[in-house]
PDB file of C-alpha atoms in Angstrom:
ATOM      1  CA  THR K   1      -0.011   0.030   0.029  1.00 56.00           C
ATOM      2  CA  ALA K   2       1.072   3.648   0.003  1.00 63.00           C
ATOM      3  CA  GLU K   3       3.728   4.682   2.445  1.00 73.00           C
ATOM      4  CA  THR K   4       2.064   7.917   3.588  1.00 72.00           C
ATOM      5  CA  HIS K   5      -1.412   9.469   3.800  1.00 67.00           C
ATOM      6  CA  PHE K   6      -1.874  12.168   1.195  1.00 61.00           C
ATOM      7  CA  LEU K   7      -3.613  14.627   3.580  1.00 61.00           C
ATOM      8  CA  SER K   8      -1.436  14.335   6.639  1.00 66.00           C
ATOM      9  CA  GLY K   9       1.778  12.942   5.189  1.00 73.00           C
ATOM     10  CA  LEU K  10       1.749  10.488   8.146  1.00 71.00           C
ATOM     11  CA  PRO K  11       3.119   6.966   7.593  1.00 74.00           C
ATOM     12  CA  LEU K  12       0.185   4.587   6.993  1.00 69.00           C
ATOM     13  CA  LYS K  13       1.937   1.631   8.631  1.00 70.00           C
ATOM     14  CA  SER K  14       3.146   3.396  11.826  1.00 69.00           C
ATOM     15  CA  PRO K  15       1.825   2.442  15.214  1.00 73.00           C
ATOM     16  CA  VAL K  16      -0.988   4.546  16.567  1.00 75.00           C
ATOM     17  CA  PRO K  17       0.558   7.101  18.916  1.00 79.00           C
ATOM     18  CA  ALA K  18      -0.191   7.042  22.638  1.00 84.00           C
ATOM     19  CA  GLY K  19      -3.463   8.799  23.463  1.00 90.00           C
ATOM     20  CA  MET K  20      -5.040   8.039  20.082  1.00 92.00           C
ATOM     21  CA  ALA K  21      -7.879   5.603  19.567  1.00 95.00           C
ATOM     22  CA  GLU K  22      -9.071   3.493  16.625  1.00 95.00           C
ATOM     23  CA  ALA K  23     -12.469   2.781  15.104  1.00 96.00           C
ATOM     24  CA  MET K  24     -13.368   0.582  12.167  1.00 97.00           C
ATOM     25  CA  PHE K  25     -16.468   0.709  10.011  1.00 96.00           C
ATOM     26  CA  GLY K  26     -17.818  -1.282   7.138  1.00 94.00           C
ATOM     27  CA  MET K  27     -20.411   0.640   5.155  1.00 91.00           C
ATOM     28  CA  GLY K  28     -20.248  -0.415   1.560  1.00 85.00           C
ATOM     29  CA  CYS K  29     -17.517   0.493  -0.950  1.00 78.00           C
ATOM     30  CA  PHE K  30     -14.657   2.050   0.897  1.00 76.00           C
ATOM     31  CA  TRP K  31     -13.686   4.278  -2.011  1.00 71.00           C
ATOM     32  CA  GLY K  32     -16.193   7.021  -1.210  1.00 73.00           C
ATOM     33  CA  VAL K  33     -16.775   6.717   2.489  1.00 78.00           C
ATOM     34  CA  GLU K  34     -13.169   7.106   3.560  1.00 81.00           C
ATOM     35  CA  ARG K  35     -13.241  10.810   2.575  1.00 79.00           C
ATOM     36  CA  LYS K  36     -16.030  11.607   4.935  1.00 82.00           C
ATOM     37  CA  PHE K  37     -13.747  10.946   7.894  1.00 88.00           C
ATOM     38  CA  TRP K  38     -11.157  13.287   6.439  1.00 81.00           C
ATOM     39  CA  GLN K  39     -13.413  16.211   7.215  1.00 81.00           C
ATOM     40  CA  VAL K  40     -13.770  15.405  10.933  1.00 91.00           C
ATOM     41  CA  PRO K  41     -11.425  17.460  13.247  1.00 92.00           C
ATOM     42  CA  GLY K  42      -9.511  15.096  15.518  1.00 93.00           C
ATOM     43  CA  VAL K  43      -9.177  12.352  12.942  1.00 91.00           C
ATOM     44  CA  TRP K  44      -5.510  11.632  12.781  1.00 87.00           C
ATOM     45  CA  LEU K  45      -5.369   9.099   9.942  1.00 86.00           C
ATOM     46  CA  THR K  46      -7.629   6.929   7.732  1.00 87.00           C
ATOM     47  CA  MET K  47      -6.859   3.756   5.835  1.00 87.00           C
ATOM     48  CA  VAL K  48      -9.038   1.432   3.794  1.00 86.00           C
ATOM     49  CA  GLY K  49      -8.726  -2.335   4.060  1.00 88.00           C
ATOM     50  CA  TYR K  50     -10.358  -5.565   4.864  1.00 89.00           C
ATOM     51  CA  ALA K  51     -11.578  -7.077   8.183  1.00 93.00           C
ATOM     52  CA  GLY K  52     -13.987  -9.584   9.630  1.00 94.00           C
ATOM     53  CA  GLY K  53     -13.089 -12.610   7.475  1.00 93.00           C
ATOM     54  CA  TYR K  54     -11.017 -15.689   7.697  1.00 94.00           C
ATOM     55  CA  THR K  55      -8.500 -15.391   4.837  1.00 91.00           C
ATOM     56  CA  PRO K  56      -5.186 -13.884   6.037  1.00 91.00           C
ATOM     57  CA  ASN K  57      -3.807 -10.998   3.854  1.00 91.00           C
ATOM     58  CA  PRO K  58      -6.700 -11.095   1.368  1.00 89.00           C
ATOM     59  CA  THR K  59      -6.569  -9.386  -2.002  1.00 82.00           C
ATOM     60  CA  TYR K  60      -9.274  -7.246  -3.401  1.00 81.00           C
ATOM     61  CA  LYS K  61     -10.086  -9.960  -5.885  1.00 86.00           C
ATOM     62  CA  GLU K  62     -10.497 -12.511  -3.071  1.00 90.00           C
ATOM     63  CA  VAL K  63     -12.716 -10.111  -1.089  1.00 84.00           C
ATOM     64  CA  CYS K  64     -14.909  -9.225  -4.073  1.00 84.00           C
ATOM     65  CA  GLY K  65     -15.191 -12.884  -4.960  1.00 86.00           C
ATOM     66  CA  GLY K  66     -16.923 -13.488  -1.612  1.00 86.00           C
ATOM     67  CA  ASP K  67     -14.560 -16.279  -0.600  1.00 85.00           C
ATOM     68  CA  SER K  68     -12.591 -14.476   2.079  1.00 90.00           C
ATOM     69  CA  GLY K  69     -15.475 -13.515   4.432  1.00 91.00           C
ATOM     70  CA  HIS K  70     -14.012  -9.980   4.735  1.00 92.00           C
ATOM     71  CA  VAL K  71     -15.735  -6.620   4.625  1.00 92.00           C
ATOM     72  CA  GLU K  72     -14.442  -3.508   2.941  1.00 89.00           C
ATOM     73  CA  VAL K  73     -13.656  -1.238   5.901  1.00 93.00           C
ATOM     74  CA  VAL K  74     -12.287   2.174   6.816  1.00 92.00           C
ATOM     75  CA  GLN K  75      -9.935   2.184   9.767  1.00 93.00           C
ATOM     76  CA  VAL K  76      -9.917   5.579  11.583  1.00 93.00           C
ATOM     77  CA  SER K  77      -7.242   6.661  14.065  1.00 92.00           C
ATOM     78  CA  PHE K  78      -8.514   9.610  16.126  1.00 95.00           C
ATOM     79  CA  ASP K  79      -7.730  11.761  19.054  1.00 95.00           C
ATOM     80  CA  PRO K  80     -10.509  11.236  21.612  1.00 96.00           C
ATOM     81  CA  ALA K  81      -9.564  14.503  23.279  1.00 96.00           C
ATOM     82  CA  VAL K  82     -10.726  16.288  20.122  1.00 96.00           C
ATOM     83  CA  VAL K  83     -13.426  14.043  18.661  1.00 96.00           C
ATOM     84  CA  GLY K  84     -15.544  11.394  20.388  1.00 96.00           C
ATOM     85  CA  PHE K  85     -16.468   8.030  19.022  1.00 97.00           C
ATOM     86  CA  ASP K  86     -20.070   9.307  18.948  1.00 96.00           C
ATOM     87  CA  LYS K  87     -19.149  11.833  16.163  1.00 95.00           C
ATOM     88  CA  LEU K  88     -17.593   9.000  14.153  1.00 97.00           C
ATOM     89  CA  LEU K  89     -20.823   7.039  14.592  1.00 96.00           C
ATOM     90  CA  ASP K  90     -22.677  10.098  13.248  1.00 92.00           C
ATOM     91  CA  VAL K  91     -20.580   9.909  10.104  1.00 91.00           C
ATOM     92  CA  PHE K  92     -21.174   6.211   9.893  1.00 93.00           C
ATOM     93  CA  TRP K  93     -24.960   6.449  10.067  1.00 90.00           C
ATOM     94  CA  HIS K  94     -25.104   9.352   7.624  1.00 84.00           C
ATOM     95  CA  ALA K  95     -22.834   7.814   4.997  1.00 85.00           C
ATOM     96  CA  HIS K  96     -24.748   4.603   4.071  1.00 87.00           C
ATOM     97  CA  ASP K  97     -28.008   2.748   4.241  1.00 90.00           C
ATOM     98  CA  PRO K  98     -27.963   0.549   7.332  1.00 93.00           C
ATOM     99  CA  THR K  99     -31.138  -1.320   6.302  1.00 93.00           C
ATOM    100  CA  THR K 100     -29.828  -3.189   3.261  1.00 91.00           C
ATOM    101  CA  LEU K 101     -28.284  -6.550   3.863  1.00 92.00           C
ATOM    102  CA  ASN K 102     -24.995  -7.107   2.082  1.00 91.00           C
ATOM    103  CA  ARG K 103     -25.703  -4.228  -0.284  1.00 88.00           C
ATOM    104  CA  GLN K 104     -25.059  -0.508  -0.750  1.00 84.00           C
ATOM    105  CA  GLY K 105     -26.570   1.001  -3.918  1.00 81.00           C
ATOM    106  CA  ASN K 106     -25.422  -1.094  -6.857  1.00 81.00           C
ATOM    107  CA  ASP K 107     -22.777  -2.869  -4.831  1.00 83.00           C
ATOM    108  CA  VAL K 108     -23.940  -6.347  -3.753  1.00 89.00           C
ATOM    109  CA  GLY K 109     -22.076  -8.879  -1.712  1.00 88.00           C
ATOM    110  CA  THR K 110     -21.106  -9.780   1.878  1.00 90.00           C
ATOM    111  CA  GLN K 111     -18.048  -7.453   1.523  1.00 88.00           C
ATOM    112  CA  TYR K 112     -20.484  -4.481   1.474  1.00 89.00           C
ATOM    113  CA  ARG K 113     -22.308  -5.311   4.744  1.00 92.00           C
ATOM    114  CA  SER K 114     -22.981  -2.668   7.261  1.00 94.00           C
ATOM    115  CA  VAL K 115     -20.871  -3.212  10.407  1.00 96.00           C
ATOM    116  CA  VAL K 116     -19.222  -1.455  13.333  1.00 98.00           C
ATOM    117  CA  PHE K 117     -16.090  -3.241  14.462  1.00 98.00           C
ATOM    118  CA  TYR K 118     -15.713  -2.017  18.022  1.00 98.00           C
ATOM    119  CA  HIS K 119     -12.595  -1.560  20.038  1.00 97.00           C
ATOM    120  CA  GLY K 120     -13.660  -2.071  23.647  1.00 97.00           C
ATOM    121  CA  VAL K 121     -16.844  -2.069  25.628  1.00 98.00           C
ATOM    122  CA  LYS K 122     -17.389   1.710  25.455  1.00 97.00           C
ATOM    123  CA  GLN K 123     -17.450   1.648  21.643  1.00 98.00           C
ATOM    124  CA  ARG K 124     -19.706  -1.453  21.616  1.00 98.00           C
ATOM    125  CA  ASP K 125     -22.146   0.145  24.056  1.00 98.00           C
ATOM    126  CA  ALA K 126     -22.199   3.454  22.104  1.00 98.00           C
ATOM    127  CA  ALA K 127     -22.808   1.685  18.812  1.00 98.00           C
ATOM    128  CA  GLU K 128     -25.563  -0.505  20.309  1.00 98.00           C
ATOM    129  CA  ALA K 129     -27.300   2.568  21.970  1.00 97.00           C
ATOM    130  CA  VAL K 130     -27.369   4.521  18.636  1.00 95.00           C
ATOM    131  CA  LYS K 131     -28.529   1.477  16.679  1.00 96.00           C
ATOM    132  CA  ALA K 132     -31.378   0.971  19.242  1.00 96.00           C
ATOM    133  CA  LYS K 133     -32.305   4.640  19.167  1.00 94.00           C
ATOM    134  CA  LEU K 134     -32.512   4.633  15.383  1.00 92.00           C
ATOM    135  CA  GLY K 135     -34.423   1.416  15.300  1.00 91.00           C
ATOM    136  CA  ALA K 136     -37.022   2.714  17.739  1.00 93.00           C
ATOM    137  CA  SER K 137     -37.347   6.077  16.007  1.00 91.00           C
ATOM    138  CA  GLY K 138     -39.017   4.990  12.819  1.00 87.00           C
ATOM    139  CA  THR K 139     -36.379   6.881  10.804  1.00 87.00           C
ATOM    140  CA  PHE K 140     -35.968   3.975   8.474  1.00 88.00           C
ATOM    141  CA  LYS K 141     -38.923   2.083   7.001  1.00 88.00           C
ATOM    142  CA  ASP K 142     -36.947  -1.185   7.036  1.00 93.00           C
ATOM    143  CA  PRO K 143     -35.146  -2.771   9.995  1.00 94.00           C
ATOM    144  CA  ILE K 144     -31.513  -1.831  10.601  1.00 95.00           C
ATOM    145  CA  VAL K 145     -29.288  -4.760   9.727  1.00 96.00           C
ATOM    146  CA  THR K 146     -25.987  -3.226  10.892  1.00 97.00           C
ATOM    147  CA  ALA K 147     -23.864  -5.736  12.751  1.00 97.00           C
ATOM    148  CA  ILE K 148     -21.874  -4.664  15.779  1.00 98.00           C
ATOM    149  CA  GLU K 149     -18.847  -6.958  16.168  1.00 97.00           C
ATOM    150  CA  PRO K 150     -15.498  -6.972  18.013  1.00 98.00           C
ATOM    151  CA  ALA K 151     -12.619  -5.600  15.877  1.00 96.00           C
ATOM    152  CA  SER K 152     -10.705  -8.249  14.133  1.00 91.00           C
ATOM    153  CA  ALA K 153      -7.408  -8.260  12.228  1.00 94.00           C
ATOM    154  CA  PHE K 154      -7.179  -5.321   9.786  1.00 92.00           C
ATOM    155  CA  TYR K 155      -5.501  -5.878   6.389  1.00 90.00           C
ATOM    156  CA  GLU K 156      -4.593  -2.822   4.355  1.00 84.00           C
ATOM    157  CA  ALA K 157      -6.070  -2.639   0.893  1.00 78.00           C
ATOM    158  CA  GLU K 158      -3.886  -2.308  -2.100  1.00 61.00           C
ATOM    159  CA  ASP K 159      -2.271   1.030  -2.910  1.00 65.00           C
ATOM    160  CA  TYR K 160      -4.740   2.063  -5.624  1.00 56.00           C
ATOM    161  CA  HIS K 161      -7.610   1.835  -3.146  1.00 56.00           C
ATOM    162  CA  GLN K 162      -6.042   4.178  -0.610  1.00 63.00           C
ATOM    163  CA  GLU K 163      -7.344   7.788  -0.869  1.00 59.00           C
ATOM    164  CA  TYR K 164      -9.296   6.682  -3.897  1.00 53.00           C
ATOM    165  CA  TYR K 165     -11.654   9.622  -3.873  1.00 57.00           C
ATOM    166  CA  ARG K 166      -8.758  12.072  -3.992  1.00 57.00           C
ATOM    167  CA  ASN K 167      -7.682  10.550  -7.297  1.00 57.00           C
ATOM    168  CA  ASN K 168     -11.182  10.152  -8.660  1.00 54.00           C
ATOM    169  CA  ARG K 169     -13.105  13.262  -7.556  1.00 56.00           C
ATOM    170  CA  SER K 170     -15.365  13.302 -10.604  1.00 56.00           C
ATOM    171  CA  GLN K 171     -16.507   9.768  -9.849  1.00 54.00           C
ATOM    172  CA  PRO K 172     -20.249  10.290  -9.139  1.00 49.00           C
ATOM    173  CA  TYR K 173     -20.505   6.799  -7.802  1.00 53.00           C
ATOM    174  CA  CYS K 174     -18.365   7.755  -4.799  1.00 51.00           C
ATOM    175  CA  GLN K 175     -20.852  10.182  -3.305  1.00 48.00           C
ATOM    176  CA  TYR K 176     -22.344   9.583   0.084  1.00 45.00           C
ATOM    177  CA  VAL K 177     -25.937   9.719   1.202  1.00 46.00           C
ATOM    178  CA  ILE K 178     -27.257  12.537   3.491  1.00 40.00           C
ATOM    179  CA  ARG K 179     -29.914  11.465   5.914  1.00 45.00           C
ATOM    180  CA  PRO K 180     -31.813  14.552   7.057  1.00 43.00           C
ATOM    181  CA  LYS K 181     -34.031  12.527   9.403  1.00 43.00           C
ATOM    182  CA  LEU K 182     -31.048  11.705  11.520  1.00 45.00           C
ATOM    183  CA  LYS K 183     -30.591  15.382  12.467  1.00 47.00           C
ATOM    184  CA  LYS K 184     -34.019  15.197  14.167  1.00 45.00           C
ATOM    185  CA  LEU K 185     -32.568  12.540  16.456  1.00 44.00           C
ATOM    186  CA  GLY K 186     -29.676  14.675  17.453  1.00 50.00           C
ATOM    187  CA  LEU K 187     -27.224  12.985  15.066  1.00 46.00           C
ATOM    188  CA  GLN K 188     -25.517  15.811  13.157  1.00 44.00           C
ATOM    189  CA  ASP K 189     -23.983  15.687   9.772  1.00 38.00           C
TER     190      ASP K 189
END
């Protein structure tokens, strides 16, 4: 994969510094959703990759073939003194449709499933609370199918996937969905 992140210049494969936290989200094709986290103050670094499956070091072809069990994910390193996990959850719920099983738009397959991979009990509880709030609110006409699972091994995606939106800004397919109804629940865009 790339050596450094184009926005920050930080090494992609460096350890997360002390005081930083990590979050990981599967919400469809990682090409367009990674960029939403770039706009959040306190996000230190983002990287796209694969998680939640059983094949070690999977390739994009293996993940798309459905044989690896992995999900396309965005891993976010953030400073919890600047941005809370709740804000990252806001981005997550705004950027995809959590009611479609193994599908986002025209992308179909288990690699596009909606999932929060939590790091610790606090993240799990926060994700479960928001999911329950949304489920009870009637915001979505269909049930929420988002899974909430413990974080598993993260495998970096190939270089051409990293910061994809930066290199393909005119790609209309990489736009995210705005959910105005979520604002009524106190989840801000």
